[in-house]
């Protein structure tokens, strides 16, 4: 059957300032590595054999109905403002309205240079493509809003990086949209208020149809981002590059670069090789997202007739965000210790456990899972530190109806551990996609016990520890 993608494109109809229309730069020998058939079905995509899928999702063939374009945006990168970024190695093929009526973007990543490539080659290599594929699908299975992975295709061409030539690949990702805080910043910084307003109208219609004012939009995005970051923290996720161009207005996790999950719990953990000062360390994420929302607020101000009043109103919304995050955090972590409807009074119990975990070099995922399965004390350098906490916890749980069920739904057995990701990439470079397939399979059911995959729950041996992760650009 012929490949059919039911495109229904809207971003392309925005004014020319929003994008550059262009196709992908063809690659030599595309080969399909993985296609997400379940997601394709959700999107209403039908037909297509492996060869056709490889042609289309490498960018070699433009599918019927697509209107490829590179989106422009700006952004604060590590705190410094870049007035023009954009899709330097990505192309929006178009949008579909999925089976549930939600509009979704289909984007190629690694599809060749665009006017926004700056010094880059517009390409991606295999490692980061498989990494984003696995992590984004794992995040979805963990119940965390995220972009998805639809396809991975090897290009048959080398990509040059500092370490030498590496095999090229293209990832197809699906997103609620690719509108970023940085998209608003782009027009605000240029004082192109007509475009800023058009972007606002488009965003509201697409994501927040009930919203009537810029303040309401800000408030909605703040709510979703507060929730999102609390969810990240609850699974030990470190995004690694929380620049404003990597903060989606939809509230989805986007742009998996040097992201990583905690093994041993320590709140100041950093993996990214480029995050020298720990700006995006594990527990700084809750602070940085507020800073990012302040930048979003600033970009919205020109839409308000009365600047001073707007600044005051927006400031109040941003200042209220830390409390929102804290509430979400209480909720997420309270559930991790088995409390169905945690209140602020339970926060001390959680905080005490985390302090002991950090001191005891406890594995984040395995300690919480062990609260459910038993053996949590063995996760601590000094097991007595857990015993001292356990008595108070048990007393609190006596008031809960079914703490086991609450913990089972909040404490995954499986996360994409960094050393397993590195091993998976090593294997793929040697031509073996087995570990990639297996990670995808196991991580699609992270809350199930899966005794056959016990090896994937094991923290890294000293020789396996991953010290740094790279952007993969
Ligand atoms: P990131 O911080 O990874 O989200 O990327 C920041 C900016 O760099 C974005 O505008 C990307 O499109 C661009 N970029 C990253 N890698 C490349 C590449 N290999 N070629 C061209 N542009 C790139
Ligand atoms: Mg980015």
PDB file of N, CA, C and O in Angstrom, residues 173-242:
ATOM      1  N   UNK A 173      10.585  13.355  14.531  1.00  0.00           N
ATOM      2  CA  UNK A 173       9.915  13.509  15.817  1.00  0.00           C
ATOM      3  C   UNK A 173       8.554  14.150  15.640  1.00  0.00           C
ATOM      4  O   UNK A 173       8.299  14.880  14.685  1.00  0.00           O
ATOM      5  N   UNK A 174       7.708  13.839  16.585  1.00  0.00           N
ATOM      6  CA  UNK A 174       6.329  14.316  16.560  1.00  0.00           C
ATOM      7  C   UNK A 174       6.128  15.154  17.812  1.00  0.00           C
ATOM      8  O   UNK A 174       6.523  14.739  18.905  1.00  0.00           O
ATOM      9  N   UNK A 175       5.556  16.336  17.638  1.00  0.00           N
ATOM     10  CA  UNK A 175       5.378  17.240  18.778  1.00  0.00           C
ATOM     11  C   UNK A 175       3.999  17.887  18.713  1.00  0.00           C
ATOM     12  O   UNK A 175       3.430  18.040  17.626  1.00  0.00           O
ATOM     13  N   UNK A 176       3.488  18.267  19.873  1.00  0.00           N
ATOM     14  CA  UNK A 176       2.223  19.013  19.914  1.00  0.00           C
ATOM     15  C   UNK A 176       2.384  20.294  19.102  1.00  0.00           C
ATOM     16  O   UNK A 176       1.456  20.754  18.455  1.00  0.00           O
ATOM     17  N   UNK A 177       3.584  20.857  19.148  1.00  0.00           N
ATOM     18  CA  UNK A 177       4.026  21.898  18.218  1.00  0.00           C
ATOM     19  C   UNK A 177       5.488  22.146  18.544  1.00  0.00           C
ATOM     20  O   UNK A 177       5.994  21.628  19.544  1.00  0.00           O
ATOM     21  N   UNK A 178       6.142  22.919  17.705  1.00  0.00           N
ATOM     22  CA  UNK A 178       7.527  23.291  17.992  1.00  0.00           C
ATOM     23  C   UNK A 178       7.641  24.762  18.372  1.00  0.00           C
ATOM     24  O   UNK A 178       8.698  25.373  18.214  1.00  0.00           O
ATOM     25  N   UNK A 179       6.556  25.317  18.869  1.00  0.00           N
ATOM     26  CA  UNK A 179       6.593  26.719  19.315  1.00  0.00           C
ATOM     27  C   UNK A 179       7.306  26.760  20.661  1.00  0.00           C
ATOM     28  O   UNK A 179       6.956  26.027  21.581  1.00  0.00           O
ATOM     29  N   UNK A 180       8.316  27.607  20.738  1.00  0.00           N
ATOM     30  CA  UNK A 180       9.169  27.679  21.918  1.00  0.00           C
ATOM     31  C   UNK A 180       9.039  29.049  22.581  1.00  0.00           C
ATOM     32  O   UNK A 180       8.571  29.999  21.942  1.00  0.00           O
ATOM     33  N   UNK A 181       9.497  29.170  23.799  1.00  0.00           N
ATOM     34  CA  UNK A 181       9.619  30.500  24.400  1.00  0.00           C
ATOM     35  C   UNK A 181      10.422  31.367  23.436  1.00  0.00           C
ATOM     36  O   UNK A 181      10.082  32.527  23.176  1.00  0.00           O
ATOM     37  N   UNK A 182      11.462  30.781  22.860  1.00  0.00           N
ATOM     38  CA  UNK A 182      12.327  31.501  21.932  1.00  0.00           C
ATOM     39  C   UNK A 182      11.622  31.982  20.666  1.00  0.00           C
ATOM     40  O   UNK A 182      12.104  32.923  20.022  1.00  0.00           O
ATOM     41  N   UNK A 183      10.538  31.348  20.277  1.00  0.00           N
ATOM     42  CA  UNK A 183       9.796  31.823  19.109  1.00  0.00           C
ATOM     43  C   UNK A 183       9.171  33.188  19.422  1.00  0.00           C
ATOM     44  O   UNK A 183       9.208  34.111  18.604  1.00  0.00           O
ATOM     45  N   UNK A 184       8.622  33.321  20.619  1.00  0.00           N
ATOM     46  CA  UNK A 184       8.078  34.613  21.053  1.00  0.00           C
ATOM     47  C   UNK A 184       9.197  35.643  21.195  1.00  0.00           C
ATOM     48  O   UNK A 184       9.056  36.801  20.802  1.00  0.00           O
ATOM     49  N   UNK A 185      10.314  35.200  21.751  1.00  0.00           N
ATOM     50  CA  UNK A 185      11.437  36.126  21.951  1.00  0.00           C
ATOM     51  C   UNK A 185      11.968  36.674  20.623  1.00  0.00           C
ATOM     52  O   UNK A 185      12.414  37.814  20.552  1.00  0.00           O
ATOM     53  N   UNK A 186      11.906  35.850  19.597  1.00  0.00           N
ATOM     54  CA  UNK A 186      12.421  36.271  18.299  1.00  0.00           C
ATOM     55  C   UNK A 186      11.709  37.540  17.812  1.00  0.00           C
ATOM     56  O   UNK A 186      12.340  38.534  17.452  1.00  0.00           O
ATOM     57  N   UNK A 187      10.387  37.486  17.839  1.00  0.00           N
ATOM     58  CA  UNK A 187       9.625  38.642  17.335  1.00  0.00           C
ATOM     59  C   UNK A 187       9.651  39.812  18.315  1.00  0.00           C
ATOM     60  O   UNK A 187       9.697  40.970  17.906  1.00  0.00           O
ATOM     61  N   UNK A 188       9.630  39.501  19.613  1.00  0.00           N
ATOM     62  CA  UNK A 188       9.667  40.576  20.610  1.00  0.00           C
ATOM     63  C   UNK A 188      10.989  41.341  20.498  1.00  0.00           C
ATOM     64  O   UNK A 188      10.998  42.579  20.539  1.00  0.00           O
ATOM     65  N   UNK A 189      12.099  40.622  20.326  1.00  0.00           N
ATOM     66  CA  UNK A 189      13.410  41.265  20.265  1.00  0.00           C
ATOM     67  C   UNK A 189      13.541  42.151  19.030  1.00  0.00           C
ATOM     68  O   UNK A 189      14.247  43.157  19.047  1.00  0.00           O
ATOM     69  N   UNK A 190      12.844  41.747  17.947  1.00  0.00           N
ATOM     70  CA  UNK A 190      12.901  42.556  16.718  1.00  0.00           C
ATOM     71  C   UNK A 190      11.847  43.647  16.696  1.00  0.00           C
ATOM     72  O   UNK A 190      11.704  44.347  15.688  1.00  0.00           O
ATOM     73  N   UNK A 191      11.063  43.716  17.762  1.00  0.00           N
ATOM     74  CA  UNK A 191       9.943  44.667  17.833  1.00  0.00           C
ATOM     75  C   UNK A 191       8.986  44.489  16.650  1.00  0.00           C
ATOM     76  O   UNK A 191       8.418  45.456  16.144  1.00  0.00           O
ATOM     77  N   UNK A 192       8.846  43.257  16.197  1.00  0.00           N
ATOM     78  CA  UNK A 192       7.877  42.961  15.138  1.00  0.00           C
ATOM     79  C   UNK A 192       6.574  42.551  15.832  1.00  0.00           C
ATOM     80  O   UNK A 192       6.274  41.365  15.991  1.00  0.00           O
ATOM     81  N   UNK A 193       5.831  43.579  16.248  1.00  0.00           N
ATOM     82  CA  UNK A 193       4.669  43.322  17.110  1.00  0.00           C
ATOM     83  C   UNK A 193       3.533  42.658  16.326  1.00  0.00           C
ATOM     84  O   UNK A 193       2.776  41.858  16.878  1.00  0.00           O
ATOM     85  N   UNK A 194       3.435  42.960  15.047  1.00  0.00           N
ATOM     86  CA  UNK A 194       2.380  42.316  14.246  1.00  0.00           C
ATOM     87  C   UNK A 194       2.608  40.806  14.208  1.00  0.00           C
ATOM     88  O   UNK A 194       1.669  40.021  14.384  1.00  0.00           O
ATOM     89  N   UNK A 195       3.857  40.401  14.008  1.00  0.00           N
ATOM     90  CA  UNK A 195       4.153  38.963  13.984  1.00  0.00           C
ATOM     91  C   UNK A 195       3.991  38.346  15.366  1.00  0.00           C
ATOM     92  O   UNK A 195       3.515  37.210  15.507  1.00  0.00           O
ATOM     93  N   UNK A 196       4.399  39.106  16.392  1.00  0.00           N
ATOM     94  CA  UNK A 196       4.248  38.614  17.762  1.00  0.00           C
ATOM     95  C   UNK A 196       2.773  38.333  18.051  1.00  0.00           C
ATOM     96  O   UNK A 196       2.418  37.308  18.625  1.00  0.00           O
ATOM     97  N   UNK A 197       1.927  39.248  17.589  1.00  0.00           N
ATOM     98  CA  UNK A 197       0.490  39.062  17.799  1.00  0.00           C
ATOM     99  C   UNK A 197      -0.026  37.864  17.004  1.00  0.00           C
ATOM    100  O   UNK A 197      -0.838  37.074  17.494  1.00  0.00           O
ATOM    101  N   UNK A 198       0.465  37.719  15.791  1.00  0.00           N
ATOM    102  CA  UNK A 198       0.041  36.571  14.967  1.00  0.00           C
ATOM    103  C   UNK A 198       0.463  35.260  15.634  1.00  0.00           C
ATOM    104  O   UNK A 198      -0.302  34.282  15.640  1.00  0.00           O
ATOM    105  N   UNK A 199       1.656  35.255  16.223  1.00  0.00           N
ATOM    106  CA  UNK A 199       2.131  34.051  16.912  1.00  0.00           C
ATOM    107  C   UNK A 199       1.267  33.773  18.144  1.00  0.00           C
ATOM    108  O   UNK A 199       0.899  32.619  18.417  1.00  0.00           O
ATOM    109  N   UNK A 200       0.952  34.832  18.866  1.00  0.00           N
ATOM    110  CA  UNK A 200       0.086  34.696  20.045  1.00  0.00           C
ATOM    111  C   UNK A 200      -1.268  34.099  19.640  1.00  0.00           C
ATOM    112  O   UNK A 200      -1.742  33.126  20.241  1.00  0.00           O
ATOM    113  N   UNK A 201      -1.865  34.665  18.603  1.00  0.00           N
ATOM    114  CA  UNK A 201      -3.186  34.183  18.159  1.00  0.00           C
ATOM    115  C   UNK A 201      -3.113  32.713  17.734  1.00  0.00           C
ATOM    116  O   UNK A 201      -3.979  31.906  18.063  1.00  0.00           O
ATOM    117  N   UNK A 202      -2.057  32.396  16.997  1.00  0.00           N
ATOM    118  CA  UNK A 202      -1.884  31.025  16.507  1.00  0.00           C
ATOM    119  C   UNK A 202      -1.716  30.057  17.685  1.00  0.00           C
ATOM    120  O   UNK A 202      -2.333  28.987  17.730  1.00  0.00           O
ATOM    121  N   UNK A 203      -0.882  30.450  18.647  1.00  0.00           N
ATOM    122  CA  UNK A 203      -0.591  29.591  19.805  1.00  0.00           C
ATOM    123  C   UNK A 203      -1.844  29.353  20.638  1.00  0.00           C
ATOM    124  O   UNK A 203      -2.123  28.227  21.067  1.00  0.00           O
ATOM    125  N   UNK A 204      -2.588  30.421  20.859  1.00  0.00           N
ATOM    126  CA  UNK A 204      -3.813  30.292  21.660  1.00  0.00           C
ATOM    127  C   UNK A 204      -4.792  29.364  20.942  1.00  0.00           C
ATOM    128  O   UNK A 204      -5.339  28.425  21.536  1.00  0.00           O
ATOM    129  N   UNK A 205      -4.977  29.582  19.654  1.00  0.00           N
ATOM    130  CA  UNK A 205      -5.941  28.755  18.904  1.00  0.00           C
ATOM    131  C   UNK A 205      -5.502  27.291  18.917  1.00  0.00           C
ATOM    132  O   UNK A 205      -6.324  26.385  19.036  1.00  0.00           O
ATOM    133  N   UNK A 206      -4.198  27.068  18.828  1.00  0.00           N
ATOM    134  CA  UNK A 206      -3.712  25.689  18.709  1.00  0.00           C
ATOM    135  C   UNK A 206      -3.631  24.962  20.045  1.00  0.00           C
ATOM    136  O   UNK A 206      -3.956  23.784  20.135  1.00  0.00           O
ATOM    137  N   UNK A 207      -3.201  25.680  21.091  1.00  0.00           N
ATOM    138  CA  UNK A 207      -2.923  24.987  22.361  1.00  0.00           C
ATOM    139  C   UNK A 207      -3.853  25.348  23.512  1.00  0.00           C
ATOM    140  O   UNK A 207      -4.070  24.537  24.402  1.00  0.00           O
ATOM    141  N   UNK A 208      -4.314  26.571  23.518  1.00  0.00           N
ATOM    142  CA  UNK A 208      -5.063  27.046  24.690  1.00  0.00           C
ATOM    143  C   UNK A 208      -6.295  27.820  24.232  1.00  0.00           C
ATOM    144  O   UNK A 208      -6.415  29.024  24.486  1.00  0.00           O
ATOM    145  N   UNK A 209      -7.235  27.151  23.552  1.00  0.00           N
ATOM    146  CA  UNK A 209      -8.345  27.862  22.914  1.00  0.00           C
ATOM    147  C   UNK A 209      -9.234  28.659  23.887  1.00  0.00           C
ATOM    148  O   UNK A 209      -9.915  29.581  23.469  1.00  0.00           O
ATOM    149  N   UNK A 210      -9.193  28.305  25.168  1.00  0.00           N
ATOM    150  CA  UNK A 210     -10.032  29.017  26.144  1.00  0.00           C
ATOM    151  C   UNK A 210      -9.375  30.302  26.637  1.00  0.00           C
ATOM    152  O   UNK A 210      -9.995  31.089  27.334  1.00  0.00           O
ATOM    153  N   UNK A 211      -8.123  30.510  26.286  1.00  0.00           N
ATOM    154  CA  UNK A 211      -7.381  31.672  26.795  1.00  0.00           C
ATOM    155  C   UNK A 211      -7.833  32.953  26.095  1.00  0.00           C
ATOM    156  O   UNK A 211      -8.054  32.973  24.884  1.00  0.00           O
ATOM    157  N   UNK A 212      -7.964  34.028  26.880  1.00  0.00           N
ATOM    158  CA  UNK A 212      -8.461  35.289  26.300  1.00  0.00           C
ATOM    159  C   UNK A 212      -7.477  36.437  26.379  1.00  0.00           C
ATOM    160  O   UNK A 212      -7.687  37.467  25.728  1.00  0.00           O
ATOM    161  N   UNK A 213      -6.423  36.299  27.179  1.00  0.00           N
ATOM    162  CA  UNK A 213      -5.458  37.393  27.307  1.00  0.00           C
ATOM    163  C   UNK A 213      -4.035  36.831  27.378  1.00  0.00           C
ATOM    164  O   UNK A 213      -3.849  35.668  27.762  1.00  0.00           O
ATOM    165  N   UNK A 214      -3.038  37.656  27.066  1.00  0.00           N
ATOM    166  CA  UNK A 214      -1.648  37.201  27.227  1.00  0.00           C
ATOM    167  C   UNK A 214      -1.342  36.745  28.654  1.00  0.00           C
ATOM    168  O   UNK A 214      -0.597  35.781  28.850  1.00  0.00           O
ATOM    169  N   UNK A 215      -1.948  37.402  29.646  1.00  0.00           N
ATOM    170  CA  UNK A 215      -1.703  36.991  31.037  1.00  0.00           C
ATOM    171  C   UNK A 215      -2.211  35.569  31.266  1.00  0.00           C
ATOM    172  O   UNK A 215      -1.566  34.763  31.954  1.00  0.00           O
ATOM    173  N   UNK A 216      -3.360  35.264  30.667  1.00  0.00           N
ATOM    174  CA  UNK A 216      -3.896  33.904  30.821  1.00  0.00           C
ATOM    175  C   UNK A 216      -3.003  32.884  30.124  1.00  0.00           C
ATOM    176  O   UNK A 216      -2.820  31.770  30.610  1.00  0.00           O
ATOM    177  N   UNK A 217      -2.460  33.271  28.979  1.00  0.00           N
ATOM    178  CA  UNK A 217      -1.548  32.355  28.283  1.00  0.00           C
ATOM    179  C   UNK A 217      -0.324  32.083  29.154  1.00  0.00           C
ATOM    180  O   UNK A 217       0.072  30.929  29.362  1.00  0.00           O
ATOM    181  N   UNK A 218       0.249  33.162  29.682  1.00  0.00           N
ATOM    182  CA  UNK A 218       1.410  33.024  30.555  1.00  0.00           C
ATOM    183  C   UNK A 218       1.088  32.089  31.719  1.00  0.00           C
ATOM    184  O   UNK A 218       1.846  31.173  32.037  1.00  0.00           O
ATOM    185  N   UNK A 219      -0.061  32.306  32.316  1.00  0.00           N
ATOM    186  CA  UNK A 219      -0.459  31.519  33.464  1.00  0.00           C
ATOM    187  C   UNK A 219      -0.604  30.034  33.102  1.00  0.00           C
ATOM    188  O   UNK A 219      -0.167  29.144  33.849  1.00  0.00           O
ATOM    189  N   UNK A 220      -1.173  29.760  31.948  1.00  0.00           N
ATOM    190  CA  UNK A 220      -1.345  28.363  31.505  1.00  0.00           C
ATOM    191  C   UNK A 220      -0.001  27.697  31.245  1.00  0.00           C
ATOM    192  O   UNK A 220       0.209  26.543  31.616  1.00  0.00           O
ATOM    193  N   UNK A 221       0.884  28.417  30.578  1.00  0.00           N
ATOM    194  CA  UNK A 221       2.185  27.827  30.257  1.00  0.00           C
ATOM    195  C   UNK A 221       2.966  27.597  31.549  1.00  0.00           C
ATOM    196  O   UNK A 221       3.613  26.555  31.725  1.00  0.00           O
ATOM    197  N   UNK A 222       2.883  28.546  32.471  1.00  0.00           N
ATOM    198  CA  UNK A 222       3.545  28.385  33.762  1.00  0.00           C
ATOM    199  C   UNK A 222       3.023  27.141  34.476  1.00  0.00           C
ATOM    200  O   UNK A 222       3.784  26.347  35.032  1.00  0.00           O
ATOM    201  N   UNK A 223       1.716  26.943  34.431  1.00  0.00           N
ATOM    202  CA  UNK A 223       1.122  25.780  35.094  1.00  0.00           C
ATOM    203  C   UNK A 223       1.677  24.474  34.503  1.00  0.00           C
ATOM    204  O   UNK A 223       2.061  23.559  35.212  1.00  0.00           O
ATOM    205  N   UNK A 224       1.705  24.420  33.172  1.00  0.00           N
ATOM    206  CA  UNK A 224       2.170  23.183  32.535  1.00  0.00           C
ATOM    207  C   UNK A 224       3.651  22.948  32.769  1.00  0.00           C
ATOM    208  O   UNK A 224       4.085  21.825  32.966  1.00  0.00           O
ATOM    209  N   UNK A 225       4.430  24.032  32.725  1.00  0.00           N
ATOM    210  CA  UNK A 225       5.872  23.866  32.928  1.00  0.00           C
ATOM    211  C   UNK A 225       6.183  23.501  34.379  1.00  0.00           C
ATOM    212  O   UNK A 225       7.114  22.733  34.635  1.00  0.00           O
ATOM    213  N   UNK A 226       5.426  24.030  35.314  1.00  0.00           N
ATOM    214  CA  UNK A 226       5.631  23.692  36.731  1.00  0.00           C
ATOM    215  C   UNK A 226       5.400  22.195  36.925  1.00  0.00           C
ATOM    216  O   UNK A 226       6.182  21.491  37.585  1.00  0.00           O
ATOM    217  N   UNK A 227       4.355  21.715  36.338  1.00  0.00           N
ATOM    218  CA  UNK A 227       4.003  20.295  36.416  1.00  0.00           C
ATOM    219  C   UNK A 227       5.095  19.448  35.758  1.00  0.00           C
ATOM    220  O   UNK A 227       5.526  18.434  36.302  1.00  0.00           O
ATOM    221  N   UNK A 228       5.523  19.905  34.589  1.00  0.00           N
ATOM    222  CA  UNK A 228       6.511  19.144  33.817  1.00  0.00           C
ATOM    223  C   UNK A 228       7.814  18.984  34.597  1.00  0.00           C
ATOM    224  O   UNK A 228       8.352  17.875  34.713  1.00  0.00           O
ATOM    225  N   UNK A 229       8.308  20.091  35.134  1.00  0.00           N
ATOM    226  CA  UNK A 229       9.590  20.021  35.844  1.00  0.00           C
ATOM    227  C   UNK A 229       9.466  19.152  37.090  1.00  0.00           C
ATOM    228  O   UNK A 229      10.363  18.365  37.405  1.00  0.00           O
ATOM    229  N   UNK A 230       8.343  19.234  37.780  1.00  0.00           N
ATOM    230  CA  UNK A 230       8.149  18.360  38.949  1.00  0.00           C
ATOM    231  C   UNK A 230       8.161  16.893  38.517  1.00  0.00           C
ATOM    232  O   UNK A 230       8.718  16.030  39.209  1.00  0.00           O
ATOM    233  N   UNK A 231       7.588  16.619  37.361  1.00  0.00           N
ATOM    234  CA  UNK A 231       7.600  15.238  36.865  1.00  0.00           C
ATOM    235  C   UNK A 231       9.018  14.791  36.506  1.00  0.00           C
ATOM    236  O   UNK A 231       9.397  13.654  36.766  1.00  0.00           O
ATOM    237  N   UNK A 232       9.779  15.691  35.896  1.00  0.00           N
ATOM    238  CA  UNK A 232      11.193  15.365  35.612  1.00  0.00           C
ATOM    239  C   UNK A 232      11.900  14.982  36.898  1.00  0.00           C
ATOM    240  O   UNK A 232      12.586  13.964  36.969  1.00  0.00           O
ATOM    241  N   UNK A 233      11.750  15.849  37.910  1.00  0.00           N
ATOM    242  CA  UNK A 233      12.457  15.617  39.167  1.00  0.00           C
ATOM    243  C   UNK A 233      12.045  14.278  39.767  1.00  0.00           C
ATOM    244  O   UNK A 233      12.868  13.562  40.341  1.00  0.00           O
ATOM    245  N   UNK A 234      10.791  13.925  39.586  1.00  0.00           N
ATOM    246  CA  UNK A 234      10.273  12.715  40.235  1.00  0.00           C
ATOM    247  C   UNK A 234      10.825  11.432  39.618  1.00  0.00           C
ATOM    248  O   UNK A 234      10.712  10.364  40.209  1.00  0.00           O
ATOM    249  N   UNK A 235      11.392  11.510  38.423  1.00  0.00           N
ATOM    250  CA  UNK A 235      12.026  10.317  37.838  1.00  0.00           C
ATOM    251  C   UNK A 235      13.542  10.492  37.725  1.00  0.00           C
ATOM    252  O   UNK A 235      14.223   9.674  37.112  1.00  0.00           O
ATOM    253  N   UNK A 236      14.058  11.568  38.300  1.00  0.00           N
ATOM    254  CA  UNK A 236      15.510  11.783  38.279  1.00  0.00           C
ATOM    255  C   UNK A 236      16.036  12.232  36.942  1.00  0.00           C
ATOM    256  O   UNK A 236      17.194  11.980  36.599  1.00  0.00           O
ATOM    257  N   UNK A 237      15.206  12.929  36.174  1.00  0.00           N
ATOM    258  CA  UNK A 237      15.601  13.363  34.836  1.00  0.00           C
ATOM    259  C   UNK A 237      16.293  14.722  34.875  1.00  0.00           C
ATOM    260  O   UNK A 237      15.826  15.645  35.541  1.00  0.00           O
ATOM    261  N   UNK A 238      17.399  14.805  34.152  1.00  0.00           N
ATOM    262  CA  UNK A 238      18.112  16.081  34.001  1.00  0.00           C
ATOM    263  C   UNK A 238      18.113  16.416  32.518  1.00  0.00           C
ATOM    264  O   UNK A 238      18.723  15.712  31.715  1.00  0.00           O
ATOM    265  N   UNK A 239      17.417  17.486  32.147  1.00  0.00           N
ATOM    266  CA  UNK A 239      17.301  17.845  30.731  1.00  0.00           C
ATOM    267  C   UNK A 239      18.660  18.218  30.140  1.00  0.00           C
ATOM    268  O   UNK A 239      19.021  17.789  29.056  1.00  0.00           O
ATOM    269  N   UNK A 240      19.371  19.053  30.855  1.00  0.00           N
ATOM    270  CA  UNK A 240      20.731  19.363  30.436  1.00  0.00           C
ATOM    271  C   UNK A 240      20.914  20.638  29.633  1.00  0.00           C
ATOM    272  O   UNK A 240      21.973  21.243  29.692  1.00  0.00           O
ATOM    273  N   UNK A 241      19.908  21.027  28.835  1.00  0.00           N
ATOM    274  CA  UNK A 241      20.015  22.287  28.063  1.00  0.00           C
ATOM    275  C   UNK A 241      18.687  23.031  28.118  1.00  0.00           C
ATOM    276  O   UNK A 241      18.003  23.192  27.108  1.00  0.00           O
ATOM    277  N   UNK A 242      18.335  23.534  29.298  1.00  0.00           N
ATOM    278  CA  UNK A 242      17.043  24.218  29.434  1.00  0.00           C
ATOM    279  C   UNK A 242      17.125  25.659  28.944  1.00  0.00           C
ATOM    280  O   UNK A 242      16.699  26.596  29.620  1.00  0.00           O
TER     281      UNK A 242
END
